[in-house]
PDB file of C-alpha atoms in Angstrom:
ATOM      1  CA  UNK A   8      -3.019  -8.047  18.724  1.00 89.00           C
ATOM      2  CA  UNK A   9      -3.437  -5.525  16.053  1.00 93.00           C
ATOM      3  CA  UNK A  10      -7.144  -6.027  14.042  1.00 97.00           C
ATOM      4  CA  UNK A  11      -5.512  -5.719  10.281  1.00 97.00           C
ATOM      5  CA  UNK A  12      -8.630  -6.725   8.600  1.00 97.00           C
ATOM      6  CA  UNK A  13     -10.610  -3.999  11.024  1.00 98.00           C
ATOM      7  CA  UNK A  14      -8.204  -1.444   9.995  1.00 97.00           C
ATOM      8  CA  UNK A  15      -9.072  -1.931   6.072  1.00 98.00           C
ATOM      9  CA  UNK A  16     -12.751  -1.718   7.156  1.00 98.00           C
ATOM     10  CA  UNK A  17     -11.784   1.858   8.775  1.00 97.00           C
ATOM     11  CA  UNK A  18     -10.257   2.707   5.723  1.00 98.00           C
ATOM     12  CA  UNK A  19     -12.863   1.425   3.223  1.00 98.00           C
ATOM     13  CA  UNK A  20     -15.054   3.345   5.049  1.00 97.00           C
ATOM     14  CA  UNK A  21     -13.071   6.305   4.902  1.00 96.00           C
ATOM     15  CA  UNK A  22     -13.070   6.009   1.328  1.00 96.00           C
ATOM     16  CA  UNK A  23     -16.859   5.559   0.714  1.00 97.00           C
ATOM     17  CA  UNK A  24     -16.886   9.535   1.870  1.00 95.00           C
ATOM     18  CA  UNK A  25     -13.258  10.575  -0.563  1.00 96.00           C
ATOM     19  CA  UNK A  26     -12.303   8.121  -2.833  1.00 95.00           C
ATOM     20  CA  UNK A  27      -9.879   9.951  -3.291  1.00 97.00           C
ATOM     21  CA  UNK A  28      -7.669   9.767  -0.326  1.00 97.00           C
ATOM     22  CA  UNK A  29      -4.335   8.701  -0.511  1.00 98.00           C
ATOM     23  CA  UNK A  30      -3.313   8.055   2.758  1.00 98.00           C
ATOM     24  CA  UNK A  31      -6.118   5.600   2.571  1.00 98.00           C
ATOM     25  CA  UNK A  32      -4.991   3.477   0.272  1.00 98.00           C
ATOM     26  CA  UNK A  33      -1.512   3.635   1.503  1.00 98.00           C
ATOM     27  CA  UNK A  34      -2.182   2.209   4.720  1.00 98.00           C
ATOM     28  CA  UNK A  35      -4.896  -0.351   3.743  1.00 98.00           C
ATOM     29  CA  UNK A  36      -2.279  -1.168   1.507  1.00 98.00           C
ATOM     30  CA  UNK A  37       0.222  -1.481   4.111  1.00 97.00           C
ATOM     31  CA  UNK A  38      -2.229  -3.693   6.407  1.00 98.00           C
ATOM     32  CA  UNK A  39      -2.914  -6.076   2.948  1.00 98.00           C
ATOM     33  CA  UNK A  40       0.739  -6.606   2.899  1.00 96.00           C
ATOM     34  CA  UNK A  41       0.480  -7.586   6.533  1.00 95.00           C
ATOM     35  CA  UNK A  42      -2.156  -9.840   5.712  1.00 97.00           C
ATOM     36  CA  UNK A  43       0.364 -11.086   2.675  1.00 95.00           C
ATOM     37  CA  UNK A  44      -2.080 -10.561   0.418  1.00 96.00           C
ATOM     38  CA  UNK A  45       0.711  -8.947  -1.389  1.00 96.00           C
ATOM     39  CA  UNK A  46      -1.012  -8.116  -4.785  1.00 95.00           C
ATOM     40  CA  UNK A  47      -4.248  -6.001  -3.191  1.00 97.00           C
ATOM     41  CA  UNK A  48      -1.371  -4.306  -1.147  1.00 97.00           C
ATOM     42  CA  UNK A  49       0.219  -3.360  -4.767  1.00 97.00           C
ATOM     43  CA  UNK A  50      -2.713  -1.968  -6.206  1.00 97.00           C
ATOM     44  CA  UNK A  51      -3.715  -0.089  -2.899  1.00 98.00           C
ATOM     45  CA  UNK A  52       0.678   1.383  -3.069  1.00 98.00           C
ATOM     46  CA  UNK A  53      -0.639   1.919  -7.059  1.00 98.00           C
ATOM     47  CA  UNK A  54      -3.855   4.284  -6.149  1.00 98.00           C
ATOM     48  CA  UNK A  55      -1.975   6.218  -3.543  1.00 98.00           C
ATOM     49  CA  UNK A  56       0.600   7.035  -5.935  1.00 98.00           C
ATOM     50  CA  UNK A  57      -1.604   7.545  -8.365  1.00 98.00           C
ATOM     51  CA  UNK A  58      -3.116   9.942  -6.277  1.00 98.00           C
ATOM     52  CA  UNK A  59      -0.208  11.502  -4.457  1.00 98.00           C
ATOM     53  CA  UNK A  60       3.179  11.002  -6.527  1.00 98.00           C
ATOM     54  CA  UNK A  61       5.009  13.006  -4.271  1.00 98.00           C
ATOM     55  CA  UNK A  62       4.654  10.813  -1.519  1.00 98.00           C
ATOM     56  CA  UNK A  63       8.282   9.316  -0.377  1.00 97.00           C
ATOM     57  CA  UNK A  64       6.847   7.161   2.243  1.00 98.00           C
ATOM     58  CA  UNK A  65       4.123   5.150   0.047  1.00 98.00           C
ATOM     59  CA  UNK A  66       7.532   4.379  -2.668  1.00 97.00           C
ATOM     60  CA  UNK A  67       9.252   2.941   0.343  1.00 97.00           C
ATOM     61  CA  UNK A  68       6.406   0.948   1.044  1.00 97.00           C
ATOM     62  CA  UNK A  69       5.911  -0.285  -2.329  1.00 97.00           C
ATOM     63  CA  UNK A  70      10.029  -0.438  -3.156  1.00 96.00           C
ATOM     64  CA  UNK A  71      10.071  -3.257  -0.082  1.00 96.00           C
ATOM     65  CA  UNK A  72       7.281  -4.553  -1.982  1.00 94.00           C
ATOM     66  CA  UNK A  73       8.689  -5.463  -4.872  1.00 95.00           C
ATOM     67  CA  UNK A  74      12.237  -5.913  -3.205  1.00 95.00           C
ATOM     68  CA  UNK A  75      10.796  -8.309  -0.210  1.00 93.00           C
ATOM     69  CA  UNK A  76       8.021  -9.922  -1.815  1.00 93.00           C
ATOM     70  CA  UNK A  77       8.038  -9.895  -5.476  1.00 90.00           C
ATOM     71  CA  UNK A  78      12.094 -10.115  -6.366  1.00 95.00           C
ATOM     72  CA  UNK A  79      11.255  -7.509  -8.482  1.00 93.00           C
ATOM     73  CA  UNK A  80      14.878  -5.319  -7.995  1.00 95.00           C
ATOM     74  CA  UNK A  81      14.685  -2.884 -11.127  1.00 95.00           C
ATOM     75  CA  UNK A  82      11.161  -1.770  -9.734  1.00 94.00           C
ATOM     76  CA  UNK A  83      12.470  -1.960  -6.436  1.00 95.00           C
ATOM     77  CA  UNK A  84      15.367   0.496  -6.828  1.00 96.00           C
ATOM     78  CA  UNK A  85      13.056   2.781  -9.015  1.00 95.00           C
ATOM     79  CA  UNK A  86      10.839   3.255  -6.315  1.00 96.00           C
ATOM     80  CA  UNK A  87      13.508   3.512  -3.837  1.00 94.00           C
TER      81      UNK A  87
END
């Protein structure tokens, strides 16, 4: 079984050395989301993009986000 809330320790660790890392808020993000604590996942999706706006993969993530989770469809197709 996969440790979700271990992962987001890894990653809140990685980010106590770069706080500015996106990849480590996308996939803490991603693992919140697993943890459907949907809104923590947002804001994670948020920073990374923030951070990185030419990520694709991190607007899929948050696009099924707001698709999936929220019914939020404008957002959904913008990020898409």
């Amino acid at each position: 079984m996969y440790d979700y809330m271990g992962a987001i320790d890894d990653y809140d660790s990685v980010m106590t050395f770069n706080s500015n890392n996106p990849d480590a808020y996308k996939y803490r993000g991603l693992n919140w989301i697993y943890l459907k604590q949907y809104n923590k996942g947002l804001e994670d999706y948020n920073k990374a993009i923030t951070l990185n706006p030419k990520d694709a993969q991190v607007y899929k993530f948050r696009g099924h986000a707001q698709c999936y989770i929220f019914n939020n469809f404008k957002e959904a197709i913008n990020d898409y």
